[in-house]
Coordinates of C-alpha atoms in Angstrom, one line a residue:
M1 CA 26.5 2.4 32.8
T2 CA 27.2 5.5 34.9
A3 CA 25.3 8.7 34.9
D4 CA 28.2 10.4 33.1
L5 CA 28.0 7.9 30.3
I6 CA 24.2 8.3 30.0
D7 CA 24.9 12.0 29.5
K8 CA 26.9 11.1 26.4
I9 CA 24.0 9.3 24.6
R10 CA 21.8 10.9 21.9
N11 CA 18.8 9.1 20.5
F12 CA 17.5 10.6 17.3
C13 CA 15.6 9.8 14.1
I14 CA 15.4 11.3 10.6
I15 CA 11.9 12.2 9.4
A16 CA 11.0 13.6 6.0
H17 CA 8.8 13.3 2.9
I18 CA 9.7 10.5 0.5
D19 CA 12.9 11.0 -1.6
H20 CA 14.2 14.0 0.4
G21 CA 17.4 12.2 1.2
K22 CA 17.0 10.4 4.6
S23 CA 18.9 7.2 3.6
T24 CA 21.7 9.3 1.9
L25 CA 22.1 11.3 5.1
A26 CA 22.2 8.1 7.1
D27 CA 25.0 6.9 4.8
R28 CA 27.0 10.1 5.5
F29 CA 26.6 9.7 9.2
L30 CA 27.9 6.1 9.0
Q31 CA 30.8 7.2 6.9
I32 CA 31.8 10.2 9.0
T33 CA 31.6 8.3 12.3
G34 CA 33.5 5.3 10.8
A35 CA 30.7 2.8 11.5
I36 CA 31.3 1.3 8.0
D37 CA 34.6 0.6 6.4
K38 CA 35.1 3.0 3.5
N39 CA 36.2 0.1 1.3
I40 CA 32.8 -1.6 1.6
M41 CA 30.7 1.6 1.7
A42 CA 27.7 1.4 -0.6
E43 CA 24.7 3.7 -1.2
Q44 CA 21.6 3.2 1.0
I45 CA 23.6 1.0 3.5
L46 CA 20.7 0.9 5.9
D47 CA 18.2 0.0 3.2
S48 CA 19.4 -3.6 3.2
M49 CA 16.4 -5.0 1.3
E50 CA 17.0 -5.5 -2.4
L51 CA 13.5 -4.0 -2.9
E52 CA 14.4 -0.8 -1.0
R53 CA 17.5 -0.3 -3.2
E54 CA 15.6 -0.9 -6.4
R55 CA 12.8 1.5 -5.6
G56 CA 15.0 4.1 -3.9
I57 CA 12.7 4.1 -0.8
T58 CA 12.9 3.1 2.8
I59 CA 10.3 0.5 3.8
K60 CA 11.5 -0.6 7.3
A61 CA 12.9 1.7 10.0
K62 CA 16.5 0.8 10.8
A63 CA 18.5 1.4 14.0
V64 CA 22.3 1.8 14.2
R65 CA 24.7 2.9 17.0
L66 CA 27.4 5.5 16.0
S67 CA 30.4 6.7 17.9
F68 CA 31.3 10.4 17.5
N69 CA 34.1 12.3 19.1
Y70 CA 33.3 15.9 20.0
Q71 CA 35.7 18.2 21.9
T72 CA 37.8 15.1 23.1
Q73 CA 34.6 13.5 24.5
N74 CA 33.2 10.3 22.9
Y75 CA 29.4 10.3 22.3
I76 CA 27.0 7.5 21.5
L77 CA 24.5 8.4 18.8
N78 CA 21.6 6.0 18.2
L79 CA 20.2 6.7 14.8
I80 CA 16.9 5.5 13.6
D81 CA 16.2 5.9 9.8
T82 CA 12.5 6.0 8.9
P83 CA 10.4 5.7 5.7
G84 CA 8.8 8.7 4.1
H85 CA 5.9 7.3 2.1
V86 CA 2.4 7.9 3.5
D87 CA 1.8 4.1 3.6
F88 CA 4.6 3.6 6.1
T89 CA 3.6 6.2 8.7
Y90 CA 3.3 3.4 11.2
E91 CA 7.1 2.8 11.0
V92 CA 7.7 6.5 11.6
T93 CA 5.5 6.4 14.7
K94 CA 7.4 3.5 16.2
S95 CA 10.7 5.2 15.6
L96 CA 9.6 8.4 17.4
K97 CA 8.8 6.4 20.5
A98 CA 12.4 5.4 20.8
A99 CA 14.0 8.8 20.3
E100 CA 14.3 12.2 22.1
T101 CA 15.2 14.2 18.9
A102 CA 14.0 14.3 15.3
I103 CA 15.9 15.7 12.3
L104 CA 13.3 17.2 10.1
L105 CA 14.8 16.9 6.6
V106 CA 13.5 19.1 3.7
D107 CA 14.6 18.9 0.1
A108 CA 15.8 22.4 -1.1
T109 CA 14.5 21.6 -4.7
Q110 CA 11.0 20.4 -3.5
G111 CA 10.3 22.5 -0.4
V112 CA 7.9 21.5 2.3
E113 CA 5.6 18.6 1.3
A114 CA 2.6 16.8 2.8
Q115 CA 4.5 14.2 4.7
T116 CA 6.9 16.9 6.0
V117 CA 3.9 18.5 7.7
A118 CA 2.5 15.2 8.9
N119 CA 5.8 14.0 10.4
F120 CA 6.4 17.4 12.1
Y121 CA 3.2 17.1 14.0
L122 CA 3.9 13.4 14.8
A123 CA 7.2 14.5 16.4
L124 CA 5.5 17.4 18.2
E125 CA 2.9 15.0 19.7
N126 CA 5.8 12.8 21.0
N127 CA 7.5 15.9 22.6
L128 CA 10.7 15.5 20.6
K129 CA 13.3 18.2 20.1
I130 CA 13.1 19.0 16.3
I131 CA 16.2 20.1 14.3
P132 CA 15.2 21.5 10.9
V133 CA 17.6 20.7 8.1
I134 CA 17.6 21.8 4.4
N135 CA 19.2 19.1 2.1
K136 CA 20.5 19.1 -1.5
I137 CA 21.8 22.6 -1.3
D138 CA 24.5 21.7 -3.9
L139 CA 22.0 21.2 -6.7
Q140 CA 21.4 23.9 -9.4
S141 CA 17.7 23.7 -8.9
A142 CA 17.9 24.2 -5.1
D143 CA 15.9 27.2 -3.8
I144 CA 17.2 27.7 -0.3
E145 CA 15.5 31.0 0.3
R146 CA 12.0 29.7 -0.7
T147 CA 12.4 26.5 1.4
A148 CA 13.6 28.6 4.4
S149 CA 10.6 30.9 4.0
Q150 CA 8.3 27.9 3.9
L151 CA 9.8 26.4 7.1
Y152 CA 9.2 29.8 8.8
D153 CA 5.7 30.4 7.5
I154 CA 4.5 26.8 8.3
F155 CA 6.4 25.8 11.4
G156 CA 7.9 29.0 12.7
F157 CA 11.6 28.0 12.3
K158 CA 13.9 31.1 11.9
K159 CA 16.8 31.2 9.5
E160 CA 19.4 30.9 12.2
E161 CA 17.8 27.6 13.4
L162 CA 18.3 25.9 10.0
S163 CA 21.2 23.6 9.1
L164 CA 22.1 23.6 5.4
I165 CA 23.6 20.4 4.1
S166 CA 24.2 18.2 1.1
A167 CA 23.9 14.6 2.1
K168 CA 25.3 13.5 -1.2
S169 CA 28.5 15.4 -1.0
G170 CA 28.8 15.5 2.8
E171 CA 28.8 19.3 3.0
G172 CA 27.5 20.5 6.4
V173 CA 26.9 16.9 7.7
Y174 CA 29.8 17.0 10.2
Q175 CA 28.5 20.3 11.6
L176 CA 25.0 18.7 11.8
L177 CA 26.5 15.9 14.0
E178 CA 28.0 18.5 16.2
R179 CA 24.7 20.2 16.5
I180 CA 23.0 16.9 17.5
V181 CA 25.5 16.5 20.3
K182 CA 25.0 20.1 21.5
E183 CA 21.3 20.5 21.2
A184 CA 19.7 17.0 21.4
P185 CA 18.7 16.2 25.0
P186 CA 20.3 13.1 26.7
P187 CA 18.1 10.4 28.0
A188 CA 16.8 10.5 31.6
K189 CA 19.2 9.0 34.2
N190 CA 16.9 6.3 35.7
I191 CA 19.4 3.5 36.0
D192 CA 18.4 2.5 39.6
A193 CA 14.7 2.3 38.7
P194 CA 12.9 -1.0 37.8
L195 CA 13.6 -2.0 34.2
K196 CA 11.2 -0.3 31.7
A197 CA 11.8 -0.8 27.9
I198 CA 9.7 -0.4 24.9
L199 CA 9.6 -3.0 22.1
F200 CA 9.6 -0.9 18.9
D201 CA 10.5 -3.4 16.1
S202 CA 11.5 -7.0 15.4
F203 CA 12.5 -9.4 12.7
F204 CA 12.8 -13.2 12.4
D205 CA 16.1 -15.0 12.3
P206 CA 15.9 -18.7 11.3
Y207 CA 18.6 -19.7 13.9
K208 CA 17.9 -17.3 16.8
G209 CA 14.1 -16.9 16.4
V210 CA 12.5 -13.5 17.0
I211 CA 15.0 -10.6 17.3
L212 CA 13.5 -7.8 19.4
F213 CA 14.5 -4.2 19.0
V214 CA 14.2 -2.4 22.3
R215 CA 14.8 1.1 23.8
I216 CA 15.7 1.0 27.5
F217 CA 14.1 3.9 29.4
D218 CA 14.6 2.9 33.0
G219 CA 16.9 0.4 34.8
K220 CA 19.3 -2.2 33.3
L221 CA 18.9 -5.5 31.4
N222 CA 21.4 -8.4 31.6
I223 CA 21.9 -11.7 29.9
G224 CA 20.0 -14.4 31.9
D225 CA 17.3 -12.0 33.2
D226 CA 13.7 -13.2 33.2
I227 CA 11.7 -10.5 31.4
L228 CA 7.9 -9.9 31.5
F229 CA 6.0 -8.7 28.4
M230 CA 3.4 -6.6 30.3
H231 CA 0.7 -6.4 27.6
A232 CA 1.0 -10.1 26.5
N233 CA 1.7 -11.2 30.2
K234 CA 4.4 -13.6 29.1
V235 CA 7.8 -14.3 30.7
Y236 CA 11.0 -15.2 28.8
R237 CA 14.7 -15.5 29.6
V238 CA 17.2 -13.2 27.8
E239 CA 19.5 -15.4 25.8
E240 CA 21.5 -12.7 24.0
L241 CA 21.5 -8.9 23.8
G242 CA 23.5 -6.3 22.0
V243 CA 23.6 -3.2 19.7
F244 CA 23.6 -2.5 16.0
K245 CA 26.9 -1.2 14.6
P246 CA 25.1 -1.6 12.1
Q247 CA 25.7 -5.4 12.3
M248 CA 24.6 -7.0 15.5
Q249 CA 27.3 -6.8 18.2
K250 CA 26.8 -8.7 21.5
K251 CA 27.0 -7.0 24.9
E252 CA 26.7 -8.2 28.5
S253 CA 24.0 -5.6 29.4
L254 CA 21.9 -2.7 28.2
A255 CA 21.2 0.3 30.4
C256 CA 18.7 3.2 30.4
G257 CA 19.1 5.4 27.3
E258 CA 20.5 2.6 25.1
V259 CA 18.9 1.2 22.0
G260 CA 19.6 -2.5 21.1
Y261 CA 18.3 -5.9 20.5
I262 CA 17.5 -9.0 22.6
T263 CA 16.7 -12.6 21.9
C264 CA 14.9 -14.9 24.2
N265 CA 14.4 -18.2 22.3
L266 CA 11.0 -16.9 21.1
K267 CA 10.1 -18.9 18.0
D268 CA 6.4 -17.9 17.4
P269 CA 6.1 -14.5 15.7
S270 CA 2.4 -14.2 16.6
L271 CA 3.3 -13.8 20.3
V272 CA 5.1 -10.5 19.7
D273 CA 3.1 -7.3 20.3
M274 CA 4.7 -4.1 19.0
G275 CA 4.8 -1.4 21.6
D276 CA 4.7 -3.8 24.5
T277 CA 6.5 -2.8 27.7
I278 CA 9.4 -5.1 28.8
T279 CA 10.3 -5.2 32.5
L280 CA 11.9 -7.6 34.9
A281 CA 9.6 -10.4 36.1
S282 CA 11.1 -10.2 39.6
N283 CA 10.8 -6.4 39.9
P284 CA 8.3 -5.0 37.4
T285 CA 7.8 -1.4 36.7
K286 CA 4.5 0.0 38.0
I287 CA 3.3 2.0 35.0
P288 CA 3.7 0.3 31.5
F289 CA 3.7 2.3 28.2
S290 CA 0.3 2.7 26.6
G291 CA 1.6 0.9 23.5
Y292 CA 1.2 2.0 19.9
K293 CA -1.9 3.4 18.5
K294 CA -3.2 0.6 16.2
I295 CA -3.5 1.8 12.7
P296 CA -6.3 -0.1 10.9
P297 CA -5.6 -1.5 7.5
M298 CA -7.1 0.6 4.7
V299 CA -6.8 -1.7 1.6
F300 CA -7.7 -5.4 1.4
C301 CA -7.0 -8.0 -1.2
S302 CA -6.7 -11.8 -1.4
I303 CA -3.3 -13.5 -1.9
F304 CA -3.1 -17.0 -3.4
P305 CA -0.2 -19.3 -4.4
T306 CA -0.1 -20.0 -8.2
Y307 CA 0.5 -23.6 -7.3
P308 CA -1.9 -25.0 -4.6
K309 CA 0.9 -27.2 -3.1
D310 CA 2.7 -23.9 -2.0
Y311 CA -0.1 -23.0 0.4
P312 CA 1.8 -24.2 3.6
I313 CA 4.9 -22.3 2.5
L314 CA 2.8 -19.1 1.9
K315 CA 1.2 -19.6 5.4
D316 CA 4.6 -19.8 7.1
A317 CA 6.0 -16.9 5.0
I318 CA 3.1 -14.6 5.9
E319 CA 3.5 -15.4 9.6
K320 CA 7.2 -14.5 9.5
L321 CA 6.6 -11.3 7.4
R322 CA 4.0 -10.0 9.8
L323 CA 6.7 -10.1 12.5
S324 CA 8.6 -7.3 10.8
D325 CA 5.4 -5.6 9.6
P326 CA 2.7 -5.5 12.3
S327 CA 0.5 -3.2 10.2
F328 CA -0.1 -6.1 7.8
V329 CA -3.0 -8.3 8.9
Y330 CA -4.5 -11.5 7.3
E331 CA -7.0 -14.3 7.7
P332 CA -7.6 -17.5 5.7
D333 CA -9.6 -17.2 2.5
N334 CA -10.9 -19.5 -0.2
L335 CA -12.0 -18.7 -3.8
G336 CA -13.1 -21.7 -5.7
V337 CA -11.1 -21.1 -8.9
L338 CA -7.9 -20.0 -7.0
G339 CA -8.2 -22.4 -4.1
Y340 CA -6.9 -21.7 -0.6
G341 CA -5.1 -18.4 0.3
F342 CA -5.4 -15.4 2.6
R343 CA -7.4 -12.2 2.8
A344 CA -4.9 -9.5 3.7
G345 CA -5.2 -5.9 4.9
F346 CA -2.6 -3.2 4.1
L347 CA -2.1 0.5 4.8
G348 CA -2.1 1.4 1.1
L349 CA -1.5 0.2 -2.4
L350 CA 2.3 0.6 -2.2
H351 CA 2.3 -1.3 1.0
M352 CA 0.3 -4.1 -0.8
E353 CA 2.8 -4.2 -3.7
I354 CA 5.8 -4.3 -1.3
V355 CA 4.3 -7.2 0.7
K356 CA 3.6 -9.2 -2.4
E357 CA 7.1 -8.6 -3.8
R358 CA 8.7 -9.4 -0.4
L359 CA 6.8 -12.7 -0.2
E360 CA 7.8 -13.7 -3.7
R361 CA 11.5 -12.7 -3.3
E362 CA 12.3 -13.7 0.3
F363 CA 10.3 -16.9 0.2
N364 CA 10.6 -17.9 -3.4
L365 CA 6.9 -17.9 -4.0
D366 CA 4.8 -17.3 -7.1
L367 CA 1.6 -15.4 -6.1
I368 CA -1.7 -14.2 -7.5
I369 CA -3.4 -11.2 -5.9
T370 CA -7.0 -10.1 -6.5
A371 CA -8.3 -6.5 -7.0
P372 CA -8.1 -4.5 -3.8
N373 CA -11.1 -3.2 -1.9
V374 CA -11.7 -1.1 1.2
M375 CA -13.6 -2.1 4.2
Y376 CA -17.4 -1.4 3.9
K377 CA -19.9 -1.4 6.7
I378 CA -23.2 -3.1 5.8
K379 CA -26.4 -2.3 7.7
K380 CA -28.9 -5.1 7.2
T381 CA -32.6 -4.8 7.3
D382 CA -32.7 -6.8 10.5
G383 CA -30.5 -4.2 12.2
E384 CA -27.2 -6.3 12.1
I385 CA -24.1 -4.4 11.1
I386 CA -21.3 -6.3 9.4
D387 CA -17.9 -5.4 7.9
I388 CA -16.9 -6.7 4.5
S389 CA -13.8 -6.2 2.5
S390 CA -14.3 -8.9 -0.1
P391 CA -17.0 -8.8 -2.9
H392 CA -17.9 -12.4 -2.5
K393 CA -18.9 -11.8 1.1
L394 CA -21.4 -9.1 0.2
P395 CA -24.9 -10.3 1.3
D396 CA -27.9 -10.3 -1.0
F397 CA -29.1 -6.7 -1.8
S398 CA -32.6 -7.5 -0.6
T399 CA -31.2 -7.9 2.9
I400 CA -29.2 -4.6 2.9
D401 CA -30.6 -1.4 4.4
E402 CA -27.6 0.8 3.6
I403 CA -23.9 0.6 2.8
L404 CA -21.3 2.8 4.4
E405 CA -17.8 3.4 2.9
P406 CA -14.6 4.8 4.6
Y407 CA -13.7 8.4 4.0
V408 CA -10.4 10.2 4.5
K409 CA -9.2 13.8 5.0
A410 CA -6.6 14.3 2.3
T411 CA -4.1 17.1 2.7
I412 CA -2.6 18.1 -0.6
I413 CA 0.2 20.6 -1.1
V414 CA 0.4 22.0 -4.6
P415 CA 1.7 25.1 -6.5
I416 CA -0.9 27.9 -6.7
K417 CA -1.1 27.6 -10.5
D418 CA -2.2 24.0 -10.3
L419 CA -5.2 24.6 -8.0
E420 CA -7.8 24.4 -10.7
A421 CA -6.5 21.1 -12.1
L422 CA -6.4 19.7 -8.6
C423 CA -10.0 20.7 -7.9
E424 CA -11.1 19.0 -11.1
L425 CA -9.3 15.8 -10.1
A426 CA -10.8 15.8 -6.7
K427 CA -14.3 16.4 -8.1
S428 CA -13.8 13.4 -10.5
K429 CA -12.9 11.3 -7.4
R430 CA -16.1 12.4 -5.5
G431 CA -14.2 14.7 -3.3
Q432 CA -15.6 17.6 -1.2
F433 CA -13.6 20.7 -0.6
I434 CA -12.9 21.5 3.1
K435 CA -10.4 24.3 3.3
M436 CA -7.4 25.9 1.8
D437 CA -4.3 27.6 3.3
Y438 CA -1.4 29.5 1.8
L439 CA 2.1 28.1 2.5
G440 CA 4.4 31.0 1.6
K441 CA 4.0 32.8 -1.7
D442 CA 3.7 30.1 -4.2
R443 CA 2.2 27.0 -2.5
L444 CA -1.2 25.9 -1.2
S445 CA -2.3 23.4 1.3
V446 CA -5.8 22.1 0.2
I447 CA -7.9 19.7 2.2
F448 CA -10.6 17.5 0.7
Q449 CA -12.8 14.9 2.1
L450 CA -12.7 11.8 -0.2
P451 CA -13.8 8.2 -0.3
L452 CA -10.8 6.0 0.5
S453 CA -11.6 3.8 -2.5
E454 CA -10.9 6.7 -4.8
V455 CA -7.6 7.6 -3.1
I456 CA -5.8 4.2 -2.7
V457 CA -4.8 3.4 -6.3
D458 CA -3.8 6.3 -8.6
F459 CA -4.8 9.5 -6.8
Y460 CA -1.2 10.2 -5.7
D461 CA 0.2 9.5 -9.2
K462 CA -2.3 11.9 -10.8
I463 CA -1.5 14.6 -8.3
K464 CA 2.2 14.2 -9.3
S465 CA 1.3 14.3 -13.0
I466 CA -0.8 17.5 -12.9
T467 CA 1.7 19.3 -10.7
R468 CA 4.8 18.0 -12.7
G469 CA 6.1 16.3 -9.6
Y470 CA 5.6 19.3 -7.2
G471 CA 2.4 18.0 -5.5
S472 CA 2.3 15.8 -2.5
L473 CA -0.4 14.0 -0.5
D474 CA -1.1 12.9 3.1
Y475 CA -4.3 11.4 4.3
E476 CA -6.0 10.2 7.5
F477 CA -9.1 8.1 8.1
I478 CA -12.0 10.2 9.4
G479 CA -15.0 7.8 9.4
Y480 CA -17.8 6.2 7.3
N481 CA -20.4 7.8 5.1
K482 CA -23.5 6.4 3.3
T483 CA -22.8 5.4 -0.3
E484 CA -24.3 3.5 -3.3
I485 CA -22.1 0.5 -4.1
V486 CA -22.7 -2.3 -6.6
K487 CA -21.0 -5.6 -7.2
I488 CA -19.6 -6.3 -10.6
D489 CA -19.2 -10.0 -11.5
I490 CA -17.0 -11.1 -14.4
L491 CA -18.1 -14.2 -16.4
I492 CA -15.8 -16.0 -18.8
N493 CA -17.9 -18.3 -21.0
H494 CA -20.8 -17.9 -18.5
K495 CA -18.6 -19.1 -15.6
K496 CA -18.3 -16.5 -12.7
I497 CA -14.7 -15.8 -11.8
E498 CA -14.9 -14.6 -8.2
A499 CA -11.3 -13.4 -8.3
F500 CA -12.2 -10.6 -10.7
S501 CA -15.4 -9.5 -8.8
L502 CA -15.2 -6.0 -7.4
L503 CA -17.3 -3.4 -5.5
V504 CA -17.6 0.0 -7.2
H505 CA -19.7 3.2 -6.8
K506 CA -22.9 3.2 -8.9
E507 CA -21.7 6.3 -10.9
K508 CA -18.7 4.4 -12.2
M509 CA -20.0 0.9 -12.7
E510 CA -20.3 1.0 -16.5
I511 CA -16.9 2.7 -17.1
K512 CA -15.1 0.2 -14.8
A513 CA -17.0 -2.8 -16.2
R514 CA -16.0 -1.8 -19.8
A515 CA -12.4 -1.3 -18.7
I516 CA -12.2 -4.8 -17.2
V517 CA -13.7 -6.7 -20.1
E518 CA -11.5 -4.8 -22.6
K519 CA -8.4 -5.5 -20.6
L520 CA -9.2 -9.2 -20.3
K521 CA -9.7 -9.4 -24.0
E522 CA -6.1 -8.1 -24.4
L523 CA -4.6 -10.4 -21.8
I524 CA -6.4 -13.8 -22.4
P525 CA -4.7 -15.6 -25.3
R526 CA -6.9 -17.0 -28.1
Q527 CA -8.1 -20.5 -27.5
L528 CA -9.2 -23.2 -29.9
F529 CA -12.8 -22.1 -29.1
E530 CA -14.6 -18.8 -28.8
V531 CA -14.3 -17.0 -25.5
N532 CA -17.1 -14.7 -24.2
I533 CA -16.1 -12.1 -21.5
Q534 CA -19.0 -10.4 -19.7
A535 CA -19.4 -8.0 -16.8
A536 CA -22.7 -8.4 -14.9
I537 CA -24.5 -6.8 -12.0
G538 CA -26.9 -9.5 -10.8
S539 CA -28.4 -11.0 -13.9
R540 CA -27.9 -7.8 -16.0
I541 CA -25.0 -7.8 -18.5
I542 CA -23.5 -4.3 -18.7
A543 CA -20.4 -4.9 -20.8
S544 CA -19.1 -7.8 -23.0
E545 CA -16.3 -8.7 -25.3
R546 CA -15.6 -11.7 -27.5
I547 CA -12.3 -13.4 -28.3
S548 CA -12.6 -15.3 -31.6
A549 CA -11.3 -18.9 -31.8
L550 CA -8.0 -19.9 -33.4
K551 CA -8.8 -21.0 -36.9
K552 CA -7.3 -23.9 -38.8
N553 CA -7.7 -24.3 -42.5
V554 CA -9.3 -27.8 -42.5
T555 CA -10.0 -27.6 -46.2
A556 CA -6.4 -27.0 -47.2
K557 CA -6.0 -30.5 -48.6
C558 CA -9.2 -30.3 -50.8
Y559 CA -7.8 -29.3 -54.2
G560 CA -11.0 -29.7 -56.1
G561 CA -14.3 -31.6 -56.3
D562 CA -17.7 -30.7 -55.0
I563 CA -18.2 -27.8 -52.5
T564 CA -20.1 -30.2 -50.3
R565 CA -16.8 -31.9 -49.3
K566 CA -15.6 -28.6 -47.8
R567 CA -19.0 -27.9 -46.2
K568 CA -18.9 -31.2 -44.4
L569 CA -15.4 -30.5 -43.0
W570 CA -16.5 -27.0 -41.9
E571 CA -19.6 -28.3 -40.2
R572 CA -17.5 -31.0 -38.4
Q573 CA -15.0 -28.3 -37.2
K574 CA -17.9 -26.1 -36.0
E575 CA -19.4 -29.0 -34.0
G576 CA -16.0 -29.8 -32.5
K577 CA -15.4 -26.1 -31.4
K578 CA -18.9 -26.0 -29.9
K579 CA -18.2 -29.1 -27.8
L580 CA -14.7 -27.8 -26.9
K581 CA -16.3 -24.5 -25.7
Q582 CA -18.6 -26.5 -23.3
I583 CA -15.8 -28.5 -21.7
G584 CA -12.7 -26.4 -22.3
N585 CA -11.0 -24.3 -19.6
V586 CA -9.9 -20.8 -20.5
S587 CA -6.3 -20.1 -19.6
V588 CA -6.0 -16.7 -17.7
P589 CA -2.4 -15.4 -17.3
D590 CA -1.2 -14.8 -13.7
N591 CA -0.5 -11.2 -14.3
A592 CA -4.1 -10.6 -15.4
F593 CA -5.3 -9.9 -11.9
L594 CA -2.9 -7.0 -11.3
E595 CA -3.3 -5.7 -14.9
V596 CA -7.0 -5.6 -14.6
L597 CA -6.6 -3.7 -11.3
R598 CA -4.5 -1.0 -13.0
A599 CA -6.9 -0.8 -15.9
T600 CA -10.0 -0.2 -13.7
F601 CA -8.7 2.5 -11.4

């Protein structure tokens, strides 16, 4: 590729808050540039997962190469579509590394939201050219003036810098493509330098093995080259390379500035390190990329197959899934009643639900997940510090000096009139007020310090509820603080069920214990014997419920005679039920684990 051709390349990504129209805008780009035949055009074309289409969200970043003719010159536009939910910030970070420009998309009906602010600063940290765009201008509820005012007050963008579009109808989208060509900087022309490429994503193909997504910064890559993964210190031979249009299209080489894929007969997903620097083994670059900042998992739960024989399938599925989702971590786990499984870490509760659904759909598995927990630090009386994310790994309280729990800084954007309700919500979640800033005339940015365990489950939903959909949340981990945590054990007919155990703050132990036993009473079907459900802290029972036995009228055939006949039958039935209670197993529905989770948070 010559220097003139490199000048015609534009690498850009779309960043925005969830549901501001990223995927729809990507659809219009594909349509206008002719990347997709209009006869097979569908909504959310880059959201290829069934799960993404169902939920209307982007889960995985996607790369696609577009051809756009501007003033008789043909330009190559490499588009990377990114997620908007706070749980998938890791995917956004990876995309920014592969681009020079970011389109900051803002919904005209919603205005600037928390992830808009977070993504703006992520792009700024990566020295990207930022093009502000206001979307959904065709809707009756659109307030363009207010949104433009927010973009000026918060980020300093003037009115003349804003592009006004409707990704749904296509209004203004062609002009936006022209603006990208004119304003987005082309990649650096380092074609004669040693190969230097960043590995920014991957997925597993059963026939080709690991497909690696790369952005070439320096030099050139050809089929048959021996490449060195600098962080992993491994050498592989390039078997195939190409670009996404959006289907994979083979090429003979990739040069600096281009975004594409390579395969190198790599079959083991665990050998792939996201953010690794790829260079030629014979002529390596001197300075590798620093790699991606590792984002630690925030939420932990155990995953078990409903049928123990499916454990090997689950193990293989998790290894393959992690290839396309490096922020998901796992280790083997074993809970007596559920058998062998995995203890897994996630970036948030939505991330956890997505991983579970992907495992079930893509690998045809039936899974059980336990209640989620965060990672606690335990300082023992002998000075040892241990990390625990699972209730059954909590040491005896007599050996614990103090417990530390993770805290986050939560940035919440809300209408001014909802400030009081928000403060009440934060107070109920053990939050501490940090500061407040005005964003324009009618919105506030409020920052609280909160325990992560109070944020991960329903905090975002409650913010949406009290603000009628206008509130938004972004949070970042800030450290550990001392806390008072207790372990609640659930006993069914005096047998401890480890899968239901959970760690909660001392203030809320009775409320949550009561919620668990009441929910289990609803979910567990009646048996032929009485079922006792108890919540205990140590040997102390703090909540209990009873499910009465199914009753059969054993005296139905006694039409008369002495009452002692009936009494004998009743006594025999009573003894039978007593014996059955001692030896019988209580059937707990598979969905009980997730239902209990929802009831307790």
